PDB file of C-alpha atoms in Angstrom:
ATOM      1  CA  UNK A  21      -0.018   0.404   0.011  1.00 51.00           C
ATOM      2  CA  UNK A  22       2.132   3.445  -1.027  1.00 56.00           C
ATOM      3  CA  UNK A  23       0.667   6.761  -0.263  1.00 55.00           C
ATOM      4  CA  UNK A  24       0.323   9.340  -2.936  1.00 64.00           C
ATOM      5  CA  UNK A  25       2.086  13.148  -2.637  1.00 72.00           C
ATOM      6  CA  UNK A  26      -0.916  14.382  -0.542  1.00 79.00           C
ATOM      7  CA  UNK A  27      -1.992  11.686   1.290  1.00 81.00           C
ATOM      8  CA  UNK A  28       0.552  11.947   4.113  1.00 83.00           C
ATOM      9  CA  UNK A  29      -0.242  15.741   4.929  1.00 85.00           C
ATOM     10  CA  UNK A  30      -3.856  14.969   4.562  1.00 88.00           C
ATOM     11  CA  UNK A  31      -3.844  12.022   7.314  1.00 88.00           C
ATOM     12  CA  UNK A  32      -1.470  14.221   9.177  1.00 88.00           C
ATOM     13  CA  UNK A  33      -4.246  17.143   9.801  1.00 89.00           C
ATOM     14  CA  UNK A  34      -7.074  14.476  10.545  1.00 91.00           C
ATOM     15  CA  UNK A  35      -4.606  12.597  12.809  1.00 92.00           C
ATOM     16  CA  UNK A  36      -3.781  15.276  15.386  1.00 90.00           C
ATOM     17  CA  UNK A  37      -7.683  16.272  16.266  1.00 90.00           C
ATOM     18  CA  UNK A  38      -8.933  12.927  16.521  1.00 91.00           C
ATOM     19  CA  UNK A  39      -6.190  11.447  18.912  1.00 88.00           C
ATOM     20  CA  UNK A  40      -6.651  14.857  20.622  1.00 89.00           C
ATOM     21  CA  UNK A  41     -10.990  14.313  20.654  1.00 90.00           C
ATOM     22  CA  UNK A  42      -9.945  11.056  23.107  1.00 90.00           C
ATOM     23  CA  UNK A  43      -9.186  13.054  26.167  1.00 90.00           C
ATOM     24  CA  UNK A  44     -12.223  15.325  25.708  1.00 90.00           C
ATOM     25  CA  UNK A  45     -14.453  12.232  25.312  1.00 92.00           C
ATOM     26  CA  UNK A  46     -12.817  10.305  27.862  1.00 92.00           C
ATOM     27  CA  UNK A  47     -13.595  13.094  30.542  1.00 91.00           C
ATOM     28  CA  UNK A  48     -17.335  12.795  29.429  1.00 92.00           C
ATOM     29  CA  UNK A  49     -17.347   9.190  29.421  1.00 94.00           C
ATOM     30  CA  UNK A  50     -15.768   8.817  32.786  1.00 93.00           C
ATOM     31  CA  UNK A  51     -18.480  11.182  34.097  1.00 91.00           C
ATOM     32  CA  UNK A  52     -20.821   8.735  32.863  1.00 93.00           C
ATOM     33  CA  UNK A  53     -19.919   5.067  33.951  1.00 95.00           C
ATOM     34  CA  UNK A  54     -16.548   3.188  35.719  1.00 95.00           C
ATOM     35  CA  UNK A  55     -13.730   3.153  33.951  1.00 95.00           C
ATOM     36  CA  UNK A  56     -14.120  -0.729  32.885  1.00 96.00           C
ATOM     37  CA  UNK A  57     -17.335  -0.133  31.168  1.00 96.00           C
ATOM     38  CA  UNK A  58     -15.819   2.771  29.254  1.00 96.00           C
ATOM     39  CA  UNK A  59     -13.169   0.393  27.732  1.00 96.00           C
ATOM     40  CA  UNK A  60     -14.908  -2.690  27.292  1.00 96.00           C
ATOM     41  CA  UNK A  61     -17.357  -0.727  24.892  1.00 95.00           C
ATOM     42  CA  UNK A  62     -14.913   1.137  23.489  1.00 93.00           C
ATOM     43  CA  UNK A  63     -13.051  -1.897  22.025  1.00 93.00           C
ATOM     44  CA  UNK A  64     -16.771  -3.414  20.997  1.00 94.00           C
ATOM     45  CA  UNK A  65     -17.716  -0.437  19.082  1.00 93.00           C
ATOM     46  CA  UNK A  66     -14.052  -0.447  17.282  1.00 89.00           C
ATOM     47  CA  UNK A  67     -13.692  -4.064  16.582  1.00 91.00           C
ATOM     48  CA  UNK A  68     -17.370  -4.076  14.964  1.00 92.00           C
ATOM     49  CA  UNK A  69     -16.447  -0.953  13.101  1.00 88.00           C
ATOM     50  CA  UNK A  70     -12.886  -2.507  11.721  1.00 86.00           C
ATOM     51  CA  UNK A  71     -14.647  -5.571  11.248  1.00 88.00           C
ATOM     52  CA  UNK A  72     -16.968  -4.129   8.592  1.00 88.00           C
ATOM     53  CA  UNK A  73     -13.991  -2.498   6.673  1.00 85.00           C
ATOM     54  CA  UNK A  74     -11.940  -5.586   6.690  1.00 86.00           C
ATOM     55  CA  UNK A  75     -15.176  -7.515   5.396  1.00 88.00           C
ATOM     56  CA  UNK A  76     -15.134  -5.282   2.410  1.00 86.00           C
ATOM     57  CA  UNK A  77     -11.067  -5.142   1.956  1.00 83.00           C
ATOM     58  CA  UNK A  78     -10.583  -8.703   3.119  1.00 86.00           C
ATOM     59  CA  UNK A  79      -6.694  -7.822   4.447  1.00 84.00           C
ATOM     60  CA  UNK A  80      -4.219 -10.572   4.618  1.00 85.00           C
ATOM     61  CA  UNK A  81      -4.243 -12.483   8.133  1.00 85.00           C
ATOM     62  CA  UNK A  82      -1.424 -12.627  10.660  1.00 86.00           C
ATOM     63  CA  UNK A  83       1.057 -15.573  10.192  1.00 84.00           C
ATOM     64  CA  UNK A  84       3.079 -17.151  13.093  1.00 85.00           C
ATOM     65  CA  UNK A  85       4.323 -14.985  15.782  1.00 89.00           C
ATOM     66  CA  UNK A  86       2.674 -11.583  14.180  1.00 89.00           C
ATOM     67  CA  UNK A  87      -0.408 -12.689  16.102  1.00 93.00           C
ATOM     68  CA  UNK A  88       2.102 -12.485  19.485  1.00 94.00           C
ATOM     69  CA  UNK A  89       3.471  -8.869  18.478  1.00 94.00           C
ATOM     70  CA  UNK A  90      -0.343  -7.848  17.705  1.00 94.00           C
ATOM     71  CA  UNK A  91      -1.512  -9.176  21.070  1.00 95.00           C
ATOM     72  CA  UNK A  92       1.577  -7.342  22.977  1.00 95.00           C
ATOM     73  CA  UNK A  93       1.361  -4.067  20.788  1.00 94.00           C
ATOM     74  CA  UNK A  94      -2.855  -4.727  22.242  1.00 94.00           C
ATOM     75  CA  UNK A  95      -1.958  -4.616  25.788  1.00 96.00           C
ATOM     76  CA  UNK A  96       0.719  -1.712  25.788  1.00 95.00           C
ATOM     77  CA  UNK A  97      -1.193   0.731  22.999  1.00 92.00           C
ATOM     78  CA  UNK A  98      -4.942  -0.092  23.985  1.00 92.00           C
ATOM     79  CA  UNK A  99      -5.272  -1.769  26.949  1.00 95.00           C
ATOM     80  CA  UNK A 100      -2.286  -0.237  28.856  1.00 96.00           C
ATOM     81  CA  UNK A 101      -2.781   3.066  27.822  1.00 94.00           C
ATOM     82  CA  UNK A 102      -6.597   3.834  28.153  1.00 94.00           C
ATOM     83  CA  UNK A 103      -6.988   1.647  31.366  1.00 96.00           C
ATOM     84  CA  UNK A 104      -4.313   3.722  33.253  1.00 96.00           C
ATOM     85  CA  UNK A 105      -5.680   7.135  31.214  1.00 95.00           C
ATOM     86  CA  UNK A 106      -9.255   6.515  32.149  1.00 95.00           C
ATOM     87  CA  UNK A 107      -8.345   5.789  35.909  1.00 95.00           C
ATOM     88  CA  UNK A 108      -6.529   8.997  36.516  1.00 91.00           C
ATOM     89  CA  UNK A 109      -9.601  11.108  34.938  1.00 89.00           C
ATOM     90  CA  UNK A 110     -12.040   9.340  37.291  1.00 89.00           C
ATOM     91  CA  UNK A 111      -9.974   9.918  40.409  1.00 88.00           C
ATOM     92  CA  UNK A 112      -9.785  13.694  39.470  1.00 79.00           C
ATOM     93  CA  UNK A 113      -6.637  14.064  37.371  1.00 79.00           C
ATOM     94  CA  UNK A 114      -7.774  17.083  35.014  1.00 77.00           C
ATOM     95  CA  UNK A 115      -7.896  16.514  31.404  1.00 76.00           C
ATOM     96  CA  UNK A 116      -5.481  18.798  30.604  1.00 72.00           C
ATOM     97  CA  UNK A 117      -2.686  17.713  33.262  1.00 76.00           C
ATOM     98  CA  UNK A 118      -3.302  14.413  31.272  1.00 82.00           C
ATOM     99  CA  UNK A 119      -2.711  15.447  27.987  1.00 82.00           C
ATOM    100  CA  UNK A 120       0.289  17.428  28.964  1.00 75.00           C
ATOM    101  CA  UNK A 121       1.690  13.954  30.716  1.00 82.00           C
ATOM    102  CA  UNK A 122       1.021  12.146  27.391  1.00 86.00           C
ATOM    103  CA  UNK A 123       2.648  14.836  25.482  1.00 78.00           C
ATOM    104  CA  UNK A 124       5.585  13.501  26.766  1.00 77.00           C
ATOM    105  CA  UNK A 125       5.472  10.273  25.271  1.00 81.00           C
ATOM    106  CA  UNK A 126       6.725  11.791  21.472  1.00 74.00           C
ATOM    107  CA  UNK A 127       9.482  12.993  23.211  1.00 71.00           C
ATOM    108  CA  UNK A 128      10.323   9.526  24.744  1.00 78.00           C
ATOM    109  CA  UNK A 129       9.766   7.879  21.165  1.00 77.00           C
ATOM    110  CA  UNK A 130      12.068  10.563  19.264  1.00 72.00           C
ATOM    111  CA  UNK A 131      15.297   9.762  21.732  1.00 74.00           C
ATOM    112  CA  UNK A 132      14.463   5.900  21.805  1.00 81.00           C
ATOM    113  CA  UNK A 133      14.138   5.418  18.556  1.00 74.00           C
ATOM    114  CA  UNK A 134      17.930   5.604  17.393  1.00 74.00           C
ATOM    115  CA  UNK A 135      18.578   2.623  20.418  1.00 72.00           C
ATOM    116  CA  UNK A 136      15.742   0.489  19.416  1.00 72.00           C
ATOM    117  CA  UNK A 137      15.159   0.715  16.167  1.00 65.00           C
ATOM    118  CA  UNK A 138      17.453   1.273  13.170  1.00 63.00           C
ATOM    119  CA  UNK A 139      16.162   4.909  12.152  1.00 64.00           C
ATOM    120  CA  UNK A 140      19.120   7.560  12.706  1.00 66.00           C
ATOM    121  CA  UNK A 141      18.055  10.921  14.127  1.00 62.00           C
ATOM    122  CA  UNK A 142      20.032  13.829  13.226  1.00 67.00           C
ATOM    123  CA  UNK A 143      20.020  17.153  15.621  1.00 75.00           C
ATOM    124  CA  UNK A 144      16.824  18.743  13.403  1.00 71.00           C
ATOM    125  CA  UNK A 145      14.285  16.307  15.013  1.00 69.00           C
ATOM    126  CA  UNK A 146      15.548  15.940  18.063  1.00 75.00           C
ATOM    127  CA  UNK A 147      15.651  19.588  18.381  1.00 81.00           C
ATOM    128  CA  UNK A 148      11.815  19.947  16.986  1.00 76.00           C
ATOM    129  CA  UNK A 149      10.910  17.226  19.716  1.00 74.00           C
ATOM    130  CA  UNK A 150      12.237  19.210  22.250  1.00 83.00           C
ATOM    131  CA  UNK A 151      10.610  22.746  20.848  1.00 85.00           C
ATOM    132  CA  UNK A 152       7.378  20.678  20.444  1.00 76.00           C
ATOM    133  CA  UNK A 153       7.398  19.321  24.207  1.00 78.00           C
ATOM    134  CA  UNK A 154       8.315  23.350  25.487  1.00 84.00           C
ATOM    135  CA  UNK A 155       5.018  24.005  24.020  1.00 78.00           C
ATOM    136  CA  UNK A 156       3.130  21.066  25.389  1.00 74.00           C
ATOM    137  CA  UNK A 157       4.720  22.561  29.173  1.00 77.00           C
ATOM    138  CA  UNK A 158       3.618  25.911  27.858  1.00 80.00           C
ATOM    139  CA  UNK A 159       0.246  25.147  26.704  1.00 70.00           C
ATOM    140  CA  UNK A 160      -0.735  23.536  30.063  1.00 61.00           C
ATOM    141  CA  UNK A 161       1.658  24.893  33.165  1.00 68.00           C
ATOM    142  CA  UNK A 162      -0.957  26.614  34.661  1.00 61.00           C
ATOM    143  CA  UNK A 163      -2.487  23.220  35.780  1.00 58.00           C
ATOM    144  CA  UNK A 164       0.853  22.300  37.302  1.00 55.00           C
ATOM    145  CA  UNK A 165       0.292  25.341  40.009  1.00 54.00           C
ATOM    146  CA  UNK A 166      -2.724  23.629  41.640  1.00 52.00           C
ATOM    147  CA  UNK A 167      -2.440  20.603  43.941  1.00 50.00           C
ATOM    148  CA  UNK A 168      -1.630  17.088  42.035  1.00 53.00           C
ATOM    149  CA  UNK A 169      -2.839  13.959  44.188  1.00 63.00           C
ATOM    150  CA  UNK A 170      -1.496  10.542  43.714  1.00 78.00           C
ATOM    151  CA  UNK A 171      -3.695   9.631  41.015  1.00 83.00           C
ATOM    152  CA  UNK A 172      -0.863  11.616  38.568  1.00 83.00           C
ATOM    153  CA  UNK A 173       0.970   8.124  38.334  1.00 90.00           C
ATOM    154  CA  UNK A 174      -2.003   6.896  36.263  1.00 94.00           C
ATOM    155  CA  UNK A 175      -1.339   9.082  33.009  1.00 91.00           C
ATOM    156  CA  UNK A 176       2.173   8.283  33.963  1.00 90.00           C
ATOM    157  CA  UNK A 177       1.733   5.229  33.172  1.00 95.00           C
ATOM    158  CA  UNK A 178      -0.353   5.434  30.247  1.00 95.00           C
ATOM    159  CA  UNK A 179       2.336   7.482  28.656  1.00 92.00           C
ATOM    160  CA  UNK A 180       4.821   4.938  29.591  1.00 94.00           C
ATOM    161  CA  UNK A 181       2.362   2.179  27.762  1.00 96.00           C
ATOM    162  CA  UNK A 182       2.086   4.630  24.617  1.00 91.00           C
ATOM    163  CA  UNK A 183       6.022   5.323  24.515  1.00 91.00           C
ATOM    164  CA  UNK A 184       6.399   1.271  24.226  1.00 93.00           C
ATOM    165  CA  UNK A 185       3.191   0.713  22.298  1.00 92.00           C
ATOM    166  CA  UNK A 186       4.478   3.115  19.259  1.00 86.00           C
ATOM    167  CA  UNK A 187       8.016   1.715  19.356  1.00 88.00           C
ATOM    168  CA  UNK A 188       6.652  -1.938  19.620  1.00 90.00           C
ATOM    169  CA  UNK A 189       4.194  -1.232  16.891  1.00 86.00           C
ATOM    170  CA  UNK A 190       7.195   0.089  14.358  1.00 82.00           C
ATOM    171  CA  UNK A 191       9.209  -2.332  15.471  1.00 84.00           C
ATOM    172  CA  UNK A 192       7.566  -5.653  14.719  1.00 87.00           C
ATOM    173  CA  UNK A 193       4.026  -5.028  12.864  1.00 83.00           C
ATOM    174  CA  UNK A 194       5.608  -2.841   9.840  1.00 77.00           C
ATOM    175  CA  UNK A 195       4.608  -6.040   7.385  1.00 79.00           C
ATOM    176  CA  UNK A 196       0.916  -6.822   9.030  1.00 84.00           C
ATOM    177  CA  UNK A 197      -1.552  -4.986   6.993  1.00 84.00           C
ATOM    178  CA  UNK A 198      -3.236  -1.925   8.954  1.00 81.00           C
ATOM    179  CA  UNK A 199      -6.553  -3.207   9.068  1.00 84.00           C
ATOM    180  CA  UNK A 200      -5.850  -6.773  10.052  1.00 88.00           C
ATOM    181  CA  UNK A 201      -3.379  -4.982  12.671  1.00 88.00           C
ATOM    182  CA  UNK A 202      -6.150  -2.511  14.309  1.00 86.00           C
ATOM    183  CA  UNK A 203      -8.974  -5.056  14.419  1.00 90.00           C
ATOM    184  CA  UNK A 204      -6.928  -7.832  15.967  1.00 92.00           C
ATOM    185  CA  UNK A 205      -5.749  -5.269  18.062  1.00 91.00           C
ATOM    186  CA  UNK A 206      -8.902  -4.525  19.342  1.00 91.00           C
ATOM    187  CA  UNK A 207     -10.410  -7.988  19.450  1.00 94.00           C
ATOM    188  CA  UNK A 208      -7.562  -8.891  21.811  1.00 95.00           C
ATOM    189  CA  UNK A 209      -8.429  -6.085  24.299  1.00 95.00           C
ATOM    190  CA  UNK A 210     -11.892  -6.878  24.491  1.00 95.00           C
ATOM    191  CA  UNK A 211     -11.156 -10.402  25.413  1.00 96.00           C
ATOM    192  CA  UNK A 212      -8.827  -8.962  28.050  1.00 96.00           C
ATOM    193  CA  UNK A 213     -11.236  -6.867  29.177  1.00 96.00           C
ATOM    194  CA  UNK A 214     -14.247  -8.596  28.742  1.00 96.00           C
ATOM    195  CA  UNK A 215     -12.871 -11.733  30.928  1.00 96.00           C
ATOM    196  CA  UNK A 216     -11.436  -9.113  33.427  1.00 95.00           C
ATOM    197  CA  UNK A 217     -15.254  -7.473  34.067  1.00 96.00           C
ATOM    198  CA  UNK A 218     -16.760  -9.921  36.648  1.00 94.00           C
ATOM    199  CA  UNK A 219     -13.473  -9.439  38.669  1.00 94.00           C
ATOM    200  CA  UNK A 220     -13.463  -5.408  38.809  1.00 92.00           C
ATOM    201  CA  UNK A 221     -17.747  -5.257  39.641  1.00 90.00           C
ATOM    202  CA  UNK A 222     -18.453  -2.636  36.882  1.00 93.00           C
ATOM    203  CA  UNK A 223     -21.782  -2.598  34.992  1.00 94.00           C
ATOM    204  CA  UNK A 224     -21.568  -3.883  31.641  1.00 95.00           C
ATOM    205  CA  UNK A 225     -23.945  -1.208  30.106  1.00 95.00           C
ATOM    206  CA  UNK A 226     -23.555   2.597  29.683  1.00 93.00           C
ATOM    207  CA  UNK A 227     -26.484   3.858  31.891  1.00 87.00           C
ATOM    208  CA  UNK A 228     -27.454   6.688  29.922  1.00 92.00           C
ATOM    209  CA  UNK A 229     -27.638   8.677  26.276  1.00 93.00           C
ATOM    210  CA  UNK A 230     -24.528  10.672  27.675  1.00 91.00           C
ATOM    211  CA  UNK A 231     -22.180   7.876  28.114  1.00 93.00           C
ATOM    212  CA  UNK A 232     -23.153   5.809  25.407  1.00 95.00           C
ATOM    213  CA  UNK A 233     -22.074   8.972  22.888  1.00 94.00           C
ATOM    214  CA  UNK A 234     -19.443   9.272  24.497  1.00 94.00           C
ATOM    215  CA  UNK A 235     -17.891   5.164  23.958  1.00 94.00           C
ATOM    216  CA  UNK A 236     -19.405   5.394  20.097  1.00 93.00           C
ATOM    217  CA  UNK A 237     -17.213   8.615  19.522  1.00 93.00           C
ATOM    218  CA  UNK A 238     -14.547   6.536  21.444  1.00 92.00           C
ATOM    219  CA  UNK A 239     -14.601   3.141  19.666  1.00 89.00           C
ATOM    220  CA  UNK A 240     -15.051   4.671  15.994  1.00 90.00           C
ATOM    221  CA  UNK A 241     -13.000   7.613  15.769  1.00 90.00           C
ATOM    222  CA  UNK A 242     -10.639   8.027  18.564  1.00 85.00           C
ATOM    223  CA  UNK A 243      -9.967   4.056  18.378  1.00 81.00           C
ATOM    224  CA  UNK A 244     -10.807   2.586  15.033  1.00 82.00           C
ATOM    225  CA  UNK A 245      -9.978   5.636  13.040  1.00 84.00           C
ATOM    226  CA  UNK A 246      -6.914   7.263  15.128  1.00 86.00           C
ATOM    227  CA  UNK A 247      -5.473   4.156  15.547  1.00 81.00           C
ATOM    228  CA  UNK A 248      -5.674   3.270  11.812  1.00 83.00           C
ATOM    229  CA  UNK A 249      -4.108   6.519  10.847  1.00 88.00           C
ATOM    230  CA  UNK A 250      -1.309   6.163  13.216  1.00 83.00           C
ATOM    231  CA  UNK A 251      -0.342   3.076  11.777  1.00 80.00           C
ATOM    232  CA  UNK A 252      -0.290   4.151   8.233  1.00 84.00           C
ATOM    233  CA  UNK A 253       1.864   7.063   9.265  1.00 86.00           C
ATOM    234  CA  UNK A 254       4.153   4.811  10.737  1.00 80.00           C
ATOM    235  CA  UNK A 255       4.379   3.080   7.874  1.00 79.00           C
ATOM    236  CA  UNK A 256       4.666   5.429   5.373  1.00 81.00           C
ATOM    237  CA  UNK A 257       6.961   7.904   8.039  1.00 78.00           C
ATOM    238  CA  UNK A 258       8.861   7.124  11.060  1.00 72.00           C
ATOM    239  CA  UNK A 259       8.247   7.356  14.820  1.00 70.00           C
ATOM    240  CA  UNK A 260       9.684  10.529  14.693  1.00 71.00           C
ATOM    241  CA  UNK A 261       7.046  11.916  12.002  1.00 79.00           C
ATOM    242  CA  UNK A 262       4.062  10.591  14.388  1.00 80.00           C
ATOM    243  CA  UNK A 263       5.943  12.480  17.510  1.00 73.00           C
ATOM    244  CA  UNK A 264       6.144  15.677  15.854  1.00 76.00           C
ATOM    245  CA  UNK A 265       2.158  15.424  15.620  1.00 83.00           C
ATOM    246  CA  UNK A 266       1.409  14.092  18.888  1.00 78.00           C
ATOM    247  CA  UNK A 267       3.303  17.105  20.069  1.00 75.00           C
ATOM    248  CA  UNK A 268       0.067  19.086  19.092  1.00 80.00           C
ATOM    249  CA  UNK A 269      -2.186  17.285  20.972  1.00 84.00           C
ATOM    250  CA  UNK A 270      -1.992  18.892  23.956  1.00 80.00           C
ATOM    251  CA  UNK A 271      -2.745  22.465  22.677  1.00 78.00           C
ATOM    252  CA  UNK A 272      -5.322  20.833  20.229  1.00 83.00           C
ATOM    253  CA  UNK A 273      -7.200  19.328  23.260  1.00 81.00           C
ATOM    254  CA  UNK A 274      -7.314  22.664  24.891  1.00 76.00           C
ATOM    255  CA  UNK A 275      -8.790  24.494  21.761  1.00 79.00           C
ATOM    256  CA  UNK A 276     -11.698  21.644  20.973  1.00 84.00           C
ATOM    257  CA  UNK A 277     -12.367  21.827  24.905  1.00 79.00           C
ATOM    258  CA  UNK A 278     -13.701  25.583  24.446  1.00 80.00           C
ATOM    259  CA  UNK A 279     -16.967  24.989  22.860  1.00 85.00           C
ATOM    260  CA  UNK A 280     -17.556  21.296  23.890  1.00 85.00           C
ATOM    261  CA  UNK A 281     -16.643  21.325  27.699  1.00 75.00           C
ATOM    262  CA  UNK A 282     -16.829  25.050  28.156  1.00 75.00           C
ATOM    263  CA  UNK A 283     -13.299  25.562  29.232  1.00 69.00           C
ATOM    264  CA  UNK A 284     -11.769  28.801  28.806  1.00 69.00           C
ATOM    265  CA  UNK A 285      -9.053  29.435  26.178  1.00 71.00           C
ATOM    266  CA  UNK A 286      -5.780  30.624  27.923  1.00 73.00           C
ATOM    267  CA  UNK A 287      -2.843  33.288  26.644  1.00 77.00           C
ATOM    268  CA  UNK A 288      -0.647  29.979  27.164  1.00 75.00           C
ATOM    269  CA  UNK A 289      -3.145  27.303  24.947  1.00 71.00           C
ATOM    270  CA  UNK A 290      -2.338  29.885  22.182  1.00 79.00           C
ATOM    271  CA  UNK A 291       1.260  30.430  22.659  1.00 85.00           C
ATOM    272  CA  UNK A 292       1.898  26.787  23.439  1.00 78.00           C
ATOM    273  CA  UNK A 293       0.339  26.056  20.394  1.00 72.00           C
ATOM    274  CA  UNK A 294       2.218  28.363  18.206  1.00 82.00           C
ATOM    275  CA  UNK A 295       5.241  27.056  19.661  1.00 85.00           C
ATOM    276  CA  UNK A 296       4.279  22.834  19.337  1.00 77.00           C
ATOM    277  CA  UNK A 297       3.910  24.076  15.697  1.00 75.00           C
ATOM    278  CA  UNK A 298       7.559  25.051  15.073  1.00 83.00           C
ATOM    279  CA  UNK A 299       8.114  22.134  16.782  1.00 77.00           C
ATOM    280  CA  UNK A 300       6.191  19.908  14.465  1.00 70.00           C
ATOM    281  CA  UNK A 301       7.823  21.918  11.484  1.00 72.00           C
ATOM    282  CA  UNK A 302      11.836  21.576  12.870  1.00 78.00           C
ATOM    283  CA  UNK A 303      10.861  18.176  13.899  1.00 66.00           C
ATOM    284  CA  UNK A 304       9.860  16.708  10.436  1.00 61.00           C
ATOM    285  CA  UNK A 305      12.810  18.380   8.199  1.00 61.00           C
ATOM    286  CA  UNK A 306      10.666  20.658   6.508  1.00 53.00           C
ATOM    287  CA  UNK A 307      13.426  23.459   7.040  1.00 50.00           C
ATOM    288  CA  UNK A 308      15.930  21.723   5.718  1.00 49.00           C
ATOM    289  CA  UNK A 309      13.881  20.390   2.517  1.00 47.00           C
ATOM    290  CA  UNK A 310      13.346  23.904   1.782  1.00 45.00           C
ATOM    291  CA  UNK A 311      16.973  24.756   1.873  1.00 44.00           C
ATOM    292  CA  UNK A 312      18.005  21.601  -0.030  1.00 46.00           C
ATOM    293  CA  UNK A 313      14.937  22.362  -2.408  1.00 45.00           C
ATOM    294  CA  UNK A 314      17.053  23.927  -5.274  1.00 48.00           C
ATOM    295  CA  UNK A 315      19.864  21.389  -5.642  1.00 44.00           C
ATOM    296  CA  UNK A 316      19.609  19.428  -8.757  1.00 44.00           C
ATOM    297  CA  UNK A 317      20.403  15.974  -6.865  1.00 43.00           C
ATOM    298  CA  UNK A 318      17.366  14.218  -5.079  1.00 40.00           C
ATOM    299  CA  UNK A 319      18.322  14.213  -1.525  1.00 36.00           C
ATOM    300  CA  UNK A 320      17.122  10.683   0.611  1.00 37.00           C
ATOM    301  CA  UNK A 321      15.321  10.898   3.407  1.00 34.00           C
ATOM    302  CA  UNK A 322      15.063   8.399   5.881  1.00 36.00           C
ATOM    303  CA  UNK A 323      11.609   6.776   7.144  1.00 30.00           C
TER     304      UNK A 323
END
């Protein structure tokens, strides 16, 4: 599966708000139901949505150890990340602070990529990631002024799961069709969550329309949609590309929260968004490419 010239920019533009919407919908969902119920229906709806896509596209099935790698990725990217983040939200951790902590994952991914994968980083991507992280901090720095309970450990665990899952997906699932990768991960996560439900004492169904609406969004758009885009971008570009895009998520979350959650748009959000945009611009190597554009010889870029 190859990308055209405009495919990656378009998918990148779609990816950021879809990923950011997970914090908004997750905040709403945890106000209507317990965390295991949120996870269960997120995975049910995502599995059904991707199953319909798979029925049309008929992607190849994983072979051999690919099943195990997909299951491990599911435990990290899906169960680990979202159970930790939603537990933090349910225990009073602000959505903004959760977004800030998860925003540190791109920096870790970018710095660990040369150590764990074959990708080589020049100074520009690393510098861009640092600028993006500074933008993340500026956006939500006011969240750090209040009291922070021990529940902050949950989004930290979610951030570590996201970091590990992103690297694992890039290292071991590159040859698996995207649709196959997403649906196997959702089904794996669904099975794990369903098995755990009787021991967690949570309700099996959302109790009201608000709960259903939030898990439908999480399942279709933030789960199936956002992760499909993420895996495509990891395949066509690199972990650095995805990391630079994820740097924009906290600022984007702050912007979405204005009309949806009624939160006030602060000066920090606008300033941080601008800094994060600069970080993405530098981290993706756009400055270097524009400078070398007049050269007659094509310049090879890592992916």
